[in-house]
Amino acid sequence: DRRRDSPAAGSPIQPIIKDVGEVYSRLLDHRPVIQGEIRYFVKEFEEKRGLRELRVLENLKNTILEAKERVLPKCEQAMQGNLSETFKRLQAANAMIHRLQERAYEARKLQADKVMAREEKCIAHCEEFMKEQQNKRAEIDEEHRKAMEHLKEQYSEMEKELAKYVSF
């Protein structure tokens, strides 16, 4: 039985242990205080706020339903009207851009054709010039050949003449 009894039972330490237990429960055990504060907060919250959140949610629900039933169809209708007009404008702009691109393409093609014509004309002119130069060269070569023959004949005659005088 003595083992079951606390070692301090009936001893002068007993009141000290009891006092320490009370000091511990007052200073360090906050559960009763926190539970009391929680109960007070919940009671105040329920009394002061009441059904205000429910009313706010109901108002929000009504606003959403009104937007769904009235505002959204009006917005869709306005959007459809504006979209069709915008689509027509886009088609017109697209057609204009297409025409501008065609004009630009035709202008570039015309410019390229002009450049090609100038190139062909230049090439033809160059070929004509080269033929003319060939003909002039041939004429000059012929004149040179004739002049060379004439000079050869002249020098050969001069040599013959000189050969007559050298025999003296």
PDB file of C-alpha atoms in Angstrom, residues 4-150:
ATOM      1  CA  ARG A   4       0.571   3.354  -4.068  1.00  0.00           C
ATOM      2  CA  ASP A   5       0.624   6.316  -1.740  1.00  0.00           C
ATOM      3  CA  SER A   6       2.507   9.290  -2.918  1.00  0.00           C
ATOM      4  CA  PRO A   7       5.818   9.707  -1.259  1.00  0.00           C
ATOM      5  CA  ALA A   8       4.839  13.127  -0.070  1.00  0.00           C
ATOM      6  CA  ALA A   9       1.483  12.126   1.403  1.00  0.00           C
ATOM      7  CA  GLY A  10       1.170  13.370   4.955  1.00  0.00           C
ATOM      8  CA  SER A  11       4.426  15.194   4.714  1.00  0.00           C
ATOM      9  CA  PRO A  12       5.089  18.903   4.992  1.00  0.00           C
ATOM     10  CA  ILE A  13       5.820  18.975   1.233  1.00  0.00           C
ATOM     11  CA  GLN A  14       2.187  18.257   0.430  1.00  0.00           C
ATOM     12  CA  PRO A  15       0.995  21.893   0.685  1.00  0.00           C
ATOM     13  CA  ILE A  16       3.969  23.066  -1.367  1.00  0.00           C
ATOM     14  CA  ILE A  17       3.134  20.623  -4.177  1.00  0.00           C
ATOM     15  CA  LYS A  18      -0.462  21.766  -4.072  1.00  0.00           C
ATOM     16  CA  ASP A  19       0.603  25.435  -4.284  1.00  0.00           C
ATOM     17  CA  VAL A  20       2.956  24.671  -7.171  1.00  0.00           C
ATOM     18  CA  GLY A  21       0.075  22.906  -8.972  1.00  0.00           C
ATOM     19  CA  GLU A  22      -2.151  25.955  -8.530  1.00  0.00           C
ATOM     20  CA  VAL A  23       0.595  28.351  -9.704  1.00  0.00           C
ATOM     21  CA  TYR A  24       1.164  26.106 -12.738  1.00  0.00           C
ATOM     22  CA  SER A  25      -2.538  25.981 -13.598  1.00  0.00           C
ATOM     23  CA  ARG A  26      -2.892  29.759 -13.246  1.00  0.00           C
ATOM     24  CA  LEU A  27       0.301  30.801 -15.030  1.00  0.00           C
ATOM     25  CA  LEU A  28       0.953  28.120 -17.596  1.00  0.00           C
ATOM     26  CA  ASP A  29      -2.344  26.345 -18.319  1.00  0.00           C
ATOM     27  CA  HIS A  30      -4.264  28.705 -20.649  1.00  0.00           C
ATOM     28  CA  ARG A  31      -6.906  26.275 -21.868  1.00  0.00           C
ATOM     29  CA  PRO A  32      -9.760  27.522 -19.669  1.00  0.00           C
ATOM     30  CA  VAL A  33      -9.020  31.155 -20.569  1.00  0.00           C
ATOM     31  CA  ILE A  34      -8.802  30.418 -24.295  1.00  0.00           C
ATOM     32  CA  GLN A  35     -12.005  28.376 -24.232  1.00  0.00           C
ATOM     33  CA  GLY A  36     -13.787  31.245 -22.465  1.00  0.00           C
ATOM     34  CA  GLU A  37     -12.497  33.737 -25.062  1.00  0.00           C
ATOM     35  CA  ILE A  38     -13.622  31.490 -27.912  1.00  0.00           C
ATOM     36  CA  ARG A  39     -17.110  31.160 -26.448  1.00  0.00           C
ATOM     37  CA  TYR A  40     -17.293  34.946 -25.980  1.00  0.00           C
ATOM     38  CA  PHE A  41     -16.117  35.625 -29.556  1.00  0.00           C
ATOM     39  CA  VAL A  42     -18.625  33.180 -31.082  1.00  0.00           C
ATOM     40  CA  LYS A  43     -21.459  34.638 -28.989  1.00  0.00           C
ATOM     41  CA  GLU A  44     -20.568  38.226 -29.986  1.00  0.00           C
ATOM     42  CA  PHE A  45     -20.109  37.255 -33.633  1.00  0.00           C
ATOM     43  CA  GLU A  46     -23.498  35.544 -33.832  1.00  0.00           C
ATOM     44  CA  GLU A  47     -25.339  38.339 -32.023  1.00  0.00           C
ATOM     45  CA  LYS A  48     -23.768  41.305 -33.819  1.00  0.00           C
ATOM     46  CA  ARG A  49     -23.469  39.918 -37.325  1.00  0.00           C
ATOM     47  CA  GLY A  50     -26.711  37.989 -37.340  1.00  0.00           C
ATOM     48  CA  LEU A  51     -27.850  37.154 -40.841  1.00  0.00           C
ATOM     49  CA  ARG A  52     -25.868  39.940 -42.508  1.00  0.00           C
ATOM     50  CA  GLU A  53     -23.651  37.507 -44.482  1.00  0.00           C
ATOM     51  CA  LEU A  54     -26.756  35.655 -45.640  1.00  0.00           C
ATOM     52  CA  ARG A  55     -28.269  38.951 -46.846  1.00  0.00           C
ATOM     53  CA  VAL A  56     -25.015  39.881 -48.610  1.00  0.00           C
ATOM     54  CA  LEU A  57     -24.932  36.495 -50.337  1.00  0.00           C
ATOM     55  CA  GLU A  58     -28.604  36.843 -51.323  1.00  0.00           C
ATOM     56  CA  ASN A  59     -27.923  40.316 -52.798  1.00  0.00           C
ATOM     57  CA  LEU A  60     -24.942  38.919 -54.667  1.00  0.00           C
ATOM     58  CA  LYS A  61     -27.055  36.090 -56.025  1.00  0.00           C
ATOM     59  CA  ASN A  62     -29.728  38.574 -57.188  1.00  0.00           C
ATOM     60  CA  THR A  63     -27.094  40.748 -58.857  1.00  0.00           C
ATOM     61  CA  ILE A  64     -25.667  37.753 -60.696  1.00  0.00           C
ATOM     62  CA  LEU A  65     -29.108  36.607 -61.843  1.00  0.00           C
ATOM     63  CA  GLU A  66     -29.948  40.117 -63.070  1.00  0.00           C
ATOM     64  CA  ALA A  67     -26.675  40.266 -64.963  1.00  0.00           C
ATOM     65  CA  LYS A  68     -27.336  36.852 -66.457  1.00  0.00           C
ATOM     66  CA  GLU A  69     -30.922  37.568 -67.487  1.00  0.00           C
ATOM     67  CA  ARG A  70     -30.733  41.244 -68.540  1.00  0.00           C
ATOM     68  CA  VAL A  71     -27.229  42.575 -68.949  1.00  0.00           C
ATOM     69  CA  LEU A  72     -25.672  39.582 -70.691  1.00  0.00           C
ATOM     70  CA  PRO A  73     -28.298  39.399 -73.496  1.00  0.00           C
ATOM     71  CA  LYS A  74     -27.958  43.162 -74.091  1.00  0.00           C
ATOM     72  CA  CYS A  75     -24.199  42.816 -74.255  1.00  0.00           C
ATOM     73  CA  GLU A  76     -24.468  39.871 -76.635  1.00  0.00           C
ATOM     74  CA  GLN A  77     -26.868  41.785 -78.879  1.00  0.00           C
ATOM     75  CA  ALA A  78     -24.638  44.872 -78.927  1.00  0.00           C
ATOM     76  CA  MET A  79     -21.626  42.698 -79.551  1.00  0.00           C
ATOM     77  CA  GLN A  80     -23.321  40.901 -82.463  1.00  0.00           C
ATOM     78  CA  GLY A  81     -24.294  44.229 -84.023  1.00  0.00           C
ATOM     79  CA  ASN A  82     -20.830  45.650 -83.596  1.00  0.00           C
ATOM     80  CA  LEU A  83     -19.180  42.448 -84.760  1.00  0.00           C
ATOM     81  CA  SER A  84     -21.166  42.340 -87.987  1.00  0.00           C
ATOM     82  CA  GLU A  85     -20.314  45.980 -88.688  1.00  0.00           C
ATOM     83  CA  THR A  86     -16.686  45.378 -87.804  1.00  0.00           C
ATOM     84  CA  PHE A  87     -16.626  42.280 -90.004  1.00  0.00           C
ATOM     85  CA  LYS A  88     -17.977  44.299 -92.943  1.00  0.00           C
ATOM     86  CA  ARG A  89     -15.328  46.965 -92.362  1.00  0.00           C
ATOM     87  CA  LEU A  90     -12.634  44.322 -92.186  1.00  0.00           C
ATOM     88  CA  GLN A  91     -13.831  42.796 -95.459  1.00  0.00           C
ATOM     89  CA  ALA A  92     -13.779  46.216 -97.125  1.00  0.00           C
ATOM     90  CA  ALA A  93     -10.298  46.913 -95.744  1.00  0.00           C
ATOM     91  CA  ASN A  94      -9.151  43.481 -96.889  1.00  0.00           C
ATOM     92  CA  ALA A  95     -10.489  44.143-100.410  1.00  0.00           C
ATOM     93  CA  MET A  96      -8.742  47.528-100.492  1.00  0.00           C
ATOM     94  CA  ILE A  97      -5.472  46.006 -99.356  1.00  0.00           C
ATOM     95  CA  HIS A  98      -5.833  43.275-101.970  1.00  0.00           C
ATOM     96  CA  ARG A  99      -6.337  45.902-104.700  1.00  0.00           C
ATOM     97  CA  LEU A 100      -3.347  47.894-103.422  1.00  0.00           C
ATOM     98  CA  GLN A 101      -1.229  44.755-103.485  1.00  0.00           C
ATOM     99  CA  GLU A 102      -2.333  44.014-107.039  1.00  0.00           C
ATOM    100  CA  ARG A 103      -1.467  47.566-108.097  1.00  0.00           C
ATOM    101  CA  ALA A 104       1.895  47.356-106.389  1.00  0.00           C
ATOM    102  CA  TYR A 105       2.534  43.987-108.052  1.00  0.00           C
ATOM    103  CA  GLU A 106       1.573  45.400-111.463  1.00  0.00           C
ATOM    104  CA  ALA A 107       3.773  48.467-110.864  1.00  0.00           C
ATOM    105  CA  ARG A 108       6.706  46.232-109.888  1.00  0.00           C
ATOM    106  CA  LYS A 109       6.061  44.016-112.902  1.00  0.00           C
ATOM    107  CA  LEU A 110       5.890  47.061-115.183  1.00  0.00           C
ATOM    108  CA  GLN A 111       9.085  48.395-113.642  1.00  0.00           C
ATOM    109  CA  ALA A 112      10.761  45.013-114.091  1.00  0.00           C
ATOM    110  CA  ASP A 113       9.584  44.903-117.707  1.00  0.00           C
ATOM    111  CA  LYS A 114      11.025  48.373-118.284  1.00  0.00           C
ATOM    112  CA  VAL A 115      14.306  47.325-116.721  1.00  0.00           C
ATOM    113  CA  MET A 116      14.367  44.185-118.872  1.00  0.00           C
ATOM    114  CA  ALA A 117      13.615  46.251-121.989  1.00  0.00           C
ATOM    115  CA  ARG A 118      16.429  48.667-121.077  1.00  0.00           C
ATOM    116  CA  GLU A 119      18.762  45.751-120.476  1.00  0.00           C
ATOM    117  CA  GLU A 120      17.849  44.154-123.798  1.00  0.00           C
ATOM    118  CA  LYS A 121      18.262  47.498-125.545  1.00  0.00           C
ATOM    119  CA  CYS A 122      21.604  47.992-123.831  1.00  0.00           C
ATOM    120  CA  ILE A 123      22.701  44.466-124.764  1.00  0.00           C
ATOM    121  CA  ALA A 124      21.595  45.022-128.369  1.00  0.00           C
ATOM    122  CA  HIS A 125      23.409  48.362-128.432  1.00  0.00           C
ATOM    123  CA  CYS A 126      26.501  46.726-126.939  1.00  0.00           C
ATOM    124  CA  GLU A 127      26.392  43.922-129.512  1.00  0.00           C
ATOM    125  CA  GLU A 128      25.965  46.452-132.314  1.00  0.00           C
ATOM    126  CA  PHE A 129      28.870  48.457-130.924  1.00  0.00           C
ATOM    127  CA  MET A 130      31.016  45.325-130.717  1.00  0.00           C
ATOM    128  CA  LYS A 131      30.150  44.390-134.344  1.00  0.00           C
ATOM    129  CA  GLU A 132      30.969  47.931-135.439  1.00  0.00           C
ATOM    130  CA  GLN A 133      34.270  47.721-133.573  1.00  0.00           C
ATOM    131  CA  GLN A 134      34.989  44.352-135.203  1.00  0.00           C
ATOM    132  CA  ASN A 135      34.243  45.821-138.628  1.00  0.00           C
ATOM    133  CA  LYS A 136      36.459  48.859-137.928  1.00  0.00           C
ATOM    134  CA  ARG A 137      39.204  46.574-136.643  1.00  0.00           C
ATOM    135  CA  ALA A 138      38.898  44.447-139.755  1.00  0.00           C
ATOM    136  CA  GLU A 139      39.094  47.577-141.927  1.00  0.00           C
ATOM    137  CA  ILE A 140      42.104  48.850-139.991  1.00  0.00           C
ATOM    138  CA  ASP A 141      43.743  45.436-140.167  1.00  0.00           C
ATOM    139  CA  GLU A 142      43.129  45.386-143.927  1.00  0.00           C
ATOM    140  CA  GLU A 143      44.539  48.894-144.327  1.00  0.00           C
ATOM    141  CA  HIS A 144      47.506  47.909-142.202  1.00  0.00           C
ATOM    142  CA  ARG A 145      48.061  44.790-144.280  1.00  0.00           C
ATOM    143  CA  LYS A 146      47.857  46.838-147.490  1.00  0.00           C
ATOM    144  CA  ALA A 147      50.198  49.458-146.029  1.00  0.00           C
ATOM    145  CA  MET A 148      52.607  46.723-144.983  1.00  0.00           C
ATOM    146  CA  GLU A 149      52.522  45.226-148.474  1.00  0.00           C
ATOM    147  CA  HIS A 150      53.004  48.648-149.992  1.00  0.00           C
TER     148      HIS A 150
END
